[in-house]
Amino acid sequence: MRYVYSNFGLMARENLNRIMRKKWIIIAVGVVLALLVGAGLMVPTLVEDRVEEELRARLVKRGLDAEWTDFSSQFGRTFRIEGLLLKDEKRGVVARADAVDISIAIDSFTDADVRLSAVNVENFGLEVDLKKLNQKSDAKDPDSPTQGSGLIQKILENPPEIFMNQATLEVSHGALSLAQMKVEQTQVELSRESVTLDSTAHYKTLFPVPEFLSAPVDVKVKATLGLETRDFEFELTHPEADKPLMRFRDSEAGSVTIGRVQGHGNLTNRTVNVDAQTIKVRIGHASNKAELVATTDIDALRIQRDKRGRISLSLNSPEIVVTPANAARLRPLLKVIGDTRLMMGDKGQGQGSGPRPSKLQTLDRIGRTFARVLHRQDVQLRDLRFALNVEGDYTPGVFHQITLLERINIKTDNGTIRASGESADGTINALVDFLPGVAIPRFAYVDVSKVKLGKIPGMPKGRTELPSRGTSGRVDGVFSSTFMMRGPGLGSMEDLLDVFHGELNVVWEDGEADFVGVSDEPLKDFSVRTNFDFIWHPERANFEAKNGFFKLGPIRVNYSGAISGFPLDTTLSGEAAMEELECDRTFRNLPAAMLGPYRYIKMDGKWAPTFSFYLPINRPRAVNFEIEGYEDVCDVVSLNVQRGDWPDIRLPGITGQERSDALSDVFWLEKPFIKQVTEGLATDESEVFVGPGLPTYVPLSEMPSWVGGAAYLSEEILFYTDHGISLGLIKKALRLNLEKGRFVYGGSTVTQQLIKNLFLTRDKTLSRKLQEALIAWRITETIPKDRVLELYLNVIEFGPDIYGIGPAARYYFQKDARDLTPMESIFLAMLKPSPLYGERVMQRGQTPKGVWWTNRTVELFRRLVEHKHLTQEQAEAAKPYELEWEKGVYKPRMIEVPLFD
């Protein structure tokens, strides 16, 4: 029994011990579980505090001011920072984020440094102030690769995955905002060697530029940063591969297109190379090529920043084409630039509140900015081409290019520009030096040597004719020129007054010129040279040319001149004096085309004419000029016209030597000639003849005195005393044309108008005016004034195919010219500037009652009385000074004044 109990007791004790052992195991397990649960509850808080403290310590160590509204964790592995704000005032960098989720590796909790496994950023913003960022600093960057293994290197040992949602980058320079880039989604890949970014962004310029340049654009961005070397590279393209990166357009100012941008550099030494490809700039009307002022095409543009912080700019194969005819379209662009400067204020920062800058102020500021850039940046242009876009070939609106410069290389260095290149077998070299912030160069030198004008690419091979657009044409010959200007500090004490001195020399050898508006035929085989010194006072807006001379063969003209009062009261003034020379030799040495059929003219005498002028641009009524030393010194012995150039005149009954003598000079004017009118006819089928050989010709002696009187007194009061040319009429013409801004009055005398109808054409060219003057001299010396007036009355135009006073009297008044009344004579005289106006008056039924017509009529009656062609009683009897027609038929007044005085 004892044994049984003993065995039972042993078994009980063993079971109890076994149970106790299990209990302690259970308790131990419970304790362990409790500890694990407790640890699970405590670790996140411990890790959260640890990470937050580590983050603050790291940010402070890097000199960053950090703020956030909330820092939390999820199970100790993912941390969330909300309302993050990081500032580096010293470097001008501010970073913001609505939220940042950071995942850390669990096995790095006990390490000295927390290791990241993933980062997610929501609505990230980065602001960079380039003004502060570019400032040099002696502080050591603890995370720079050159300063040990910083935080960046530790993170990159096991790089996390980074994802950004809605990132924004804003760049400024001080208070001036420059640009903004917004990114919806960005994928950032980190490795031990590099960081790679690939995203599509929305870019907008904030800097005060012309409005059309601030239009937002979409950009595809690819960028890589080498983490060990700190080398970086990037590429900017349009999201659609077949489109240019940027295209800015304004209907008035122009357009700018950039194909793509790429670059590379190094963050450690702050070097940058940016390449922009396929750049196109259009200035002027962007939607109409014919209205462009200038175009620029650049294959590649490179911007470089070296270790010293100096910027250099290089352009490869730029092409610049300028259309001079459209220069007026620069006004919208200048307005845009002026608006931009107004936005920037006087210092280019912030919003200006002053008045709008003038065009001159705008150009001056552009010049000053350009000079500063030359000193701060290096610029290089390789293989530049410069061309003019001109109309021609008789087709308005059709342009062709004339390449003036090619293979030009330009380089700048500390404010000095050096250029060299070629043009039509010739060479071009230039040196220009600027002071910092000064728009005008202190020294400039340009040398153009042996340029063969006829070989300039695009030079027209024949005459171009666009009368409505002014002078156009072609030139040939060998052209050379030198220009030199020196500014303050490079001369005498006078230079201290901001006076610029300079010299211009031009030589044109074996010349040829073919211009509409100059002559009917090309000017050939001439050589000219001109040279002058100048003094320029920019502050006083005064430019003075002195010691100038112009030389053409034996003809030498010394001249001087000045431009003053710019821009409010711009005035041109000058004087010229030809050195004494035989009259015959003077004209024989002019280009033959200037004299035309009269190139063999024979003259006697010597002359040394002088010329002076005063031309206030904004006060045309004050214009004045004087020509002296040309009257009664040169006698035209004979026009000496050769047989092949004789006028197309019929001389019935005159043959042989008499005919030859008459047609080679002006003596045919005294013969009964007949001439066919070939210009100004109503239709191609019209046939009109004039001259004393016709039955419609009316001798002056058979007409009332007031007929001839009204004719010359309405044109040239001093007809009977002048020399065929009237300086007074020329002055009047110049003043009127300048005042109206267009050609309204020619200033021709009665003699000159007769010459235009019988000797020359109606073309308005310099050569015709010169020939007209020579013929006028000859006529004045040989043909009586009454004969000149008689011919004038019988050949000038009075209406559609109505030439001569006889047909005019029949057409308007159904009477003979011998029976014209004073009022009828004045009416016909007043038609001469616009002969087609008479038919419109007839259709309206009466003469105009406007102020000009009435006052002009009264004035001509007064002149007729004053010059004894009419009595005061006859003038009074002719009132009212009106004429009437009914259905084109003249209605004469019942009471008439006596026909003859």
PDB file of N, CA, C and O in Angstrom, residues 531-569:
ATOM      1  N   ASN A 531      35.239 112.068 -98.710  1.00  0.00           N
ATOM      2  CA  ASN A 531      35.888 111.940 -97.411  1.00  0.00           C
ATOM      3  C   ASN A 531      35.441 113.118 -96.548  1.00  0.00           C
ATOM      4  O   ASN A 531      35.288 114.242 -97.037  1.00  0.00           O
ATOM      5  N   PHE A 532      35.189 112.850 -95.275  1.00  0.00           N
ATOM      6  CA  PHE A 532      34.925 113.962 -94.363  1.00  0.00           C
ATOM      7  C   PHE A 532      35.282 113.561 -92.934  1.00  0.00           C
ATOM      8  O   PHE A 532      35.264 112.386 -92.566  1.00  0.00           O
ATOM      9  N   ASP A 533      35.633 114.565 -92.146  1.00  0.00           N
ATOM     10  CA  ASP A 533      35.825 114.399 -90.716  1.00  0.00           C
ATOM     11  C   ASP A 533      34.519 114.776 -90.028  1.00  0.00           C
ATOM     12  O   ASP A 533      33.712 115.541 -90.568  1.00  0.00           O
ATOM     13  N   PHE A 534      34.335 114.257 -88.827  1.00  0.00           N
ATOM     14  CA  PHE A 534      33.119 114.641 -88.122  1.00  0.00           C
ATOM     15  C   PHE A 534      33.363 114.774 -86.625  1.00  0.00           C
ATOM     16  O   PHE A 534      34.299 114.203 -86.064  1.00  0.00           O
ATOM     17  N   ILE A 535      32.508 115.563 -86.021  1.00  0.00           N
ATOM     18  CA  ILE A 535      32.471 115.734 -84.568  1.00  0.00           C
ATOM     19  C   ILE A 535      31.040 115.470 -84.117  1.00  0.00           C
ATOM     20  O   ILE A 535      30.092 116.017 -84.675  1.00  0.00           O
ATOM     21  N   TRP A 536      30.918 114.633 -83.103  1.00  0.00           N
ATOM     22  CA  TRP A 536      29.601 114.227 -82.631  1.00  0.00           C
ATOM     23  C   TRP A 536      29.484 114.526 -81.138  1.00  0.00           C
ATOM     24  O   TRP A 536      30.309 114.090 -80.349  1.00  0.00           O
ATOM     25  N   HIS A 537      28.434 115.287 -80.807  1.00  0.00           N
ATOM     26  CA  HIS A 537      28.133 115.601 -79.413  1.00  0.00           C
ATOM     27  C   HIS A 537      26.845 114.848 -79.034  1.00  0.00           C
ATOM     28  O   HIS A 537      25.749 115.377 -79.232  1.00  0.00           O
ATOM     29  N   PRO A 538      26.929 113.639 -78.503  1.00  0.00           N
ATOM     30  CA  PRO A 538      25.700 112.886 -78.197  1.00  0.00           C
ATOM     31  C   PRO A 538      24.785 113.595 -77.206  1.00  0.00           C
ATOM     32  O   PRO A 538      23.567 113.591 -77.375  1.00  0.00           O
ATOM     33  N   GLU A 539      25.372 114.211 -76.180  1.00  0.00           N
ATOM     34  CA  GLU A 539      24.537 114.848 -75.175  1.00  0.00           C
ATOM     35  C   GLU A 539      23.759 116.023 -75.751  1.00  0.00           C
ATOM     36  O   GLU A 539      22.651 116.317 -75.330  1.00  0.00           O
ATOM     37  N   ARG A 540      24.351 116.714 -76.732  1.00  0.00           N
ATOM     38  CA  ARG A 540      23.684 117.855 -77.349  1.00  0.00           C
ATOM     39  C   ARG A 540      22.973 117.464 -78.643  1.00  0.00           C
ATOM     40  O   ARG A 540      22.422 118.326 -79.333  1.00  0.00           O
ATOM     41  N   ALA A 541      23.012 116.171 -78.984  1.00  0.00           N
ATOM     42  CA  ALA A 541      22.365 115.676 -80.206  1.00  0.00           C
ATOM     43  C   ALA A 541      22.804 116.481 -81.419  1.00  0.00           C
ATOM     44  O   ALA A 541      21.986 116.924 -82.230  1.00  0.00           O
ATOM     45  N   ASN A 542      24.116 116.677 -81.540  1.00  0.00           N
ATOM     46  CA  ASN A 542      24.642 117.488 -82.627  1.00  0.00           C
ATOM     47  C   ASN A 542      25.728 116.697 -83.368  1.00  0.00           C
ATOM     48  O   ASN A 542      26.633 116.138 -82.751  1.00  0.00           O
ATOM     49  N   PHE A 543      25.604 116.647 -84.685  1.00  0.00           N
ATOM     50  CA  PHE A 543      26.587 115.962 -85.520  1.00  0.00           C
ATOM     51  C   PHE A 543      27.075 116.955 -86.569  1.00  0.00           C
ATOM     52  O   PHE A 543      26.280 117.555 -87.284  1.00  0.00           O
ATOM     53  N   GLU A 544      28.389 117.106 -86.657  1.00  0.00           N
ATOM     54  CA  GLU A 544      28.965 118.087 -87.576  1.00  0.00           C
ATOM     55  C   GLU A 544      29.994 117.419 -88.477  1.00  0.00           C
ATOM     56  O   GLU A 544      30.932 116.769 -87.999  1.00  0.00           O
ATOM     57  N   ALA A 545      29.796 117.548 -89.780  1.00  0.00           N
ATOM     58  CA  ALA A 545      30.770 117.066 -90.764  1.00  0.00           C
ATOM     59  C   ALA A 545      31.567 118.265 -91.270  1.00  0.00           C
ATOM     60  O   ALA A 545      31.008 119.315 -91.569  1.00  0.00           O
ATOM     61  N   LYS A 546      32.877 118.081 -91.383  1.00  0.00           N
ATOM     62  CA  LYS A 546      33.724 119.189 -91.834  1.00  0.00           C
ATOM     63  C   LYS A 546      34.857 118.636 -92.690  1.00  0.00           C
ATOM     64  O   LYS A 546      35.131 117.434 -92.708  1.00  0.00           O
ATOM     65  N   ASN A 547      35.493 119.561 -93.413  1.00  0.00           N
ATOM     66  CA  ASN A 547      36.626 119.206 -94.277  1.00  0.00           C
ATOM     67  C   ASN A 547      36.254 118.131 -95.287  1.00  0.00           C
ATOM     68  O   ASN A 547      37.097 117.309 -95.683  1.00  0.00           O
ATOM     69  N   GLY A 548      35.015 118.092 -95.697  1.00  0.00           N
ATOM     70  CA  GLY A 548      34.583 117.065 -96.636  1.00  0.00           C
ATOM     71  C   GLY A 548      34.843 117.459 -98.084  1.00  0.00           C
ATOM     72  O   GLY A 548      34.873 118.633 -98.438  1.00  0.00           O
ATOM     73  N   PHE A 549      35.038 116.445 -98.889  1.00  0.00           N
ATOM     74  CA  PHE A 549      35.169 116.714-100.315  1.00  0.00           C
ATOM     75  C   PHE A 549      34.599 115.548-101.103  1.00  0.00           C
ATOM     76  O   PHE A 549      34.568 114.400-100.636  1.00  0.00           O
ATOM     77  N   PHE A 550      34.128 115.864-102.297  1.00  0.00           N
ATOM     78  CA  PHE A 550      33.607 114.873-103.237  1.00  0.00           C
ATOM     79  C   PHE A 550      34.341 115.080-104.548  1.00  0.00           C
ATOM     80  O   PHE A 550      34.445 116.197-105.043  1.00  0.00           O
ATOM     81  N   LYS A 551      34.860 113.983-105.112  1.00  0.00           N
ATOM     82  CA  LYS A 551      35.674 114.099-106.326  1.00  0.00           C
ATOM     83  C   LYS A 551      35.171 113.132-107.387  1.00  0.00           C
ATOM     84  O   LYS A 551      35.002 111.941-107.141  1.00  0.00           O
ATOM     85  N   LEU A 552      34.875 113.684-108.562  1.00  0.00           N
ATOM     86  CA  LEU A 552      34.473 112.909-109.730  1.00  0.00           C
ATOM     87  C   LEU A 552      35.284 113.426-110.907  1.00  0.00           C
ATOM     88  O   LEU A 552      34.992 114.486-111.459  1.00  0.00           O
ATOM     89  N   GLY A 553      36.327 112.681-111.286  1.00  0.00           N
ATOM     90  CA  GLY A 553      37.223 113.171-112.324  1.00  0.00           C
ATOM     91  C   GLY A 553      37.839 114.491-111.893  1.00  0.00           C
ATOM     92  O   GLY A 553      38.321 114.636-110.759  1.00  0.00           O
ATOM     93  N   PRO A 554      37.773 115.511-112.745  1.00  0.00           N
ATOM     94  CA  PRO A 554      38.333 116.812-112.372  1.00  0.00           C
ATOM     95  C   PRO A 554      37.392 117.645-111.499  1.00  0.00           C
ATOM     96  O   PRO A 554      37.768 118.732-111.043  1.00  0.00           O
ATOM     97  N   ILE A 555      36.192 117.149-111.279  1.00  0.00           N
ATOM     98  CA  ILE A 555      35.213 117.896-110.489  1.00  0.00           C
ATOM     99  C   ILE A 555      35.476 117.638-109.010  1.00  0.00           C
ATOM    100  O   ILE A 555      35.473 116.488-108.555  1.00  0.00           O
ATOM    101  N   ARG A 556      35.709 118.690-108.272  1.00  0.00           N
ATOM    102  CA  ARG A 556      35.899 118.562-106.831  1.00  0.00           C
ATOM    103  C   ARG A 556      34.979 119.551-106.125  1.00  0.00           C
ATOM    104  O   ARG A 556      34.982 120.743-106.414  1.00  0.00           O
ATOM    105  N   VAL A 557      34.192 119.007-105.180  1.00  0.00           N
ATOM    106  CA  VAL A 557      33.266 119.817-104.400  1.00  0.00           C
ATOM    107  C   VAL A 557      33.637 119.685-102.930  1.00  0.00           C
ATOM    108  O   VAL A 557      33.689 118.566-102.394  1.00  0.00           O
ATOM    109  N   ASN A 558      33.916 120.780-102.290  1.00  0.00           N
ATOM    110  CA  ASN A 558      34.203 120.788-100.857  1.00  0.00           C
ATOM    111  C   ASN A 558      32.906 121.071-100.095  1.00  0.00           C
ATOM    112  O   ASN A 558      32.115 121.928-100.508  1.00  0.00           O
ATOM    113  N   TYR A 559      32.695 120.369 -99.000  1.00  0.00           N
ATOM    114  CA  TYR A 559      31.425 120.531 -98.303  1.00  0.00           C
ATOM    115  C   TYR A 559      31.581 120.377 -96.797  1.00  0.00           C
ATOM    116  O   TYR A 559      32.574 119.849 -96.290  1.00  0.00           O
ATOM    117  N   SER A 560      30.576 120.848 -96.100  1.00  0.00           N
ATOM    118  CA  SER A 560      30.448 120.670 -94.653  1.00  0.00           C
ATOM    119  C   SER A 560      28.965 120.690 -94.327  1.00  0.00           C
ATOM    120  O   SER A 560      28.142 121.162 -95.119  1.00  0.00           O
ATOM    121  N   GLY A 561      28.613 120.174 -93.165  1.00  0.00           N
ATOM    122  CA  GLY A 561      27.200 120.122 -92.801  1.00  0.00           C
ATOM    123  C   GLY A 561      27.017 119.751 -91.353  1.00  0.00           C
ATOM    124  O   GLY A 561      27.976 119.446 -90.631  1.00  0.00           O
ATOM    125  N   ALA A 562      25.777 119.786 -90.923  1.00  0.00           N
ATOM    126  CA  ALA A 562      25.482 119.482 -89.524  1.00  0.00           C
ATOM    127  C   ALA A 562      24.064 118.974 -89.390  1.00  0.00           C
ATOM    128  O   ALA A 562      23.182 119.300 -90.196  1.00  0.00           O
ATOM    129  N   ILE A 563      23.873 118.150 -88.357  1.00  0.00           N
ATOM    130  CA  ILE A 563      22.542 117.706 -87.934  1.00  0.00           C
ATOM    131  C   ILE A 563      22.415 118.120 -86.479  1.00  0.00           C
ATOM    132  O   ILE A 563      23.241 117.737 -85.642  1.00  0.00           O
ATOM    133  N   SER A 564      21.383 118.873 -86.153  1.00  0.00           N
ATOM    134  CA  SER A 564      21.222 119.357 -84.785  1.00  0.00           C
ATOM    135  C   SER A 564      19.757 119.270 -84.374  1.00  0.00           C
ATOM    136  O   SER A 564      18.866 119.066 -85.184  1.00  0.00           O
ATOM    137  N   GLY A 565      19.526 119.426 -83.057  1.00  0.00           N
ATOM    138  CA  GLY A 565      18.168 119.481 -82.535  1.00  0.00           C
ATOM    139  C   GLY A 565      17.416 118.187 -82.507  1.00  0.00           C
ATOM    140  O   GLY A 565      16.205 118.167 -82.322  1.00  0.00           O
ATOM    141  N   PHE A 566      18.106 117.055 -82.700  1.00  0.00           N
ATOM    142  CA  PHE A 566      17.422 115.761 -82.744  1.00  0.00           C
ATOM    143  C   PHE A 566      16.955 115.386 -81.336  1.00  0.00           C
ATOM    144  O   PHE A 566      17.688 115.554 -80.373  1.00  0.00           O
ATOM    145  N   PRO A 567      15.710 114.888 -81.154  1.00  0.00           N
ATOM    146  CA  PRO A 567      14.726 114.576 -82.208  1.00  0.00           C
ATOM    147  C   PRO A 567      13.598 115.608 -82.314  1.00  0.00           C
ATOM    148  O   PRO A 567      12.787 115.528 -83.212  1.00  0.00           O
ATOM    149  N   LEU A 568      13.505 116.547 -81.349  1.00  0.00           N
ATOM    150  CA  LEU A 568      12.350 117.435 -81.319  1.00  0.00           C
ATOM    151  C   LEU A 568      12.360 118.446 -82.451  1.00  0.00           C
ATOM    152  O   LEU A 568      11.321 118.755 -83.022  1.00  0.00           O
ATOM    153  N   ASP A 569      13.539 118.988 -82.769  1.00  0.00           N
ATOM    154  CA  ASP A 569      13.629 119.987 -83.834  1.00  0.00           C
ATOM    155  C   ASP A 569      14.823 119.651 -84.721  1.00  0.00           C
ATOM    156  O   ASP A 569      15.764 120.433 -84.851  1.00  0.00           O
TER     157      ASP A 569
END
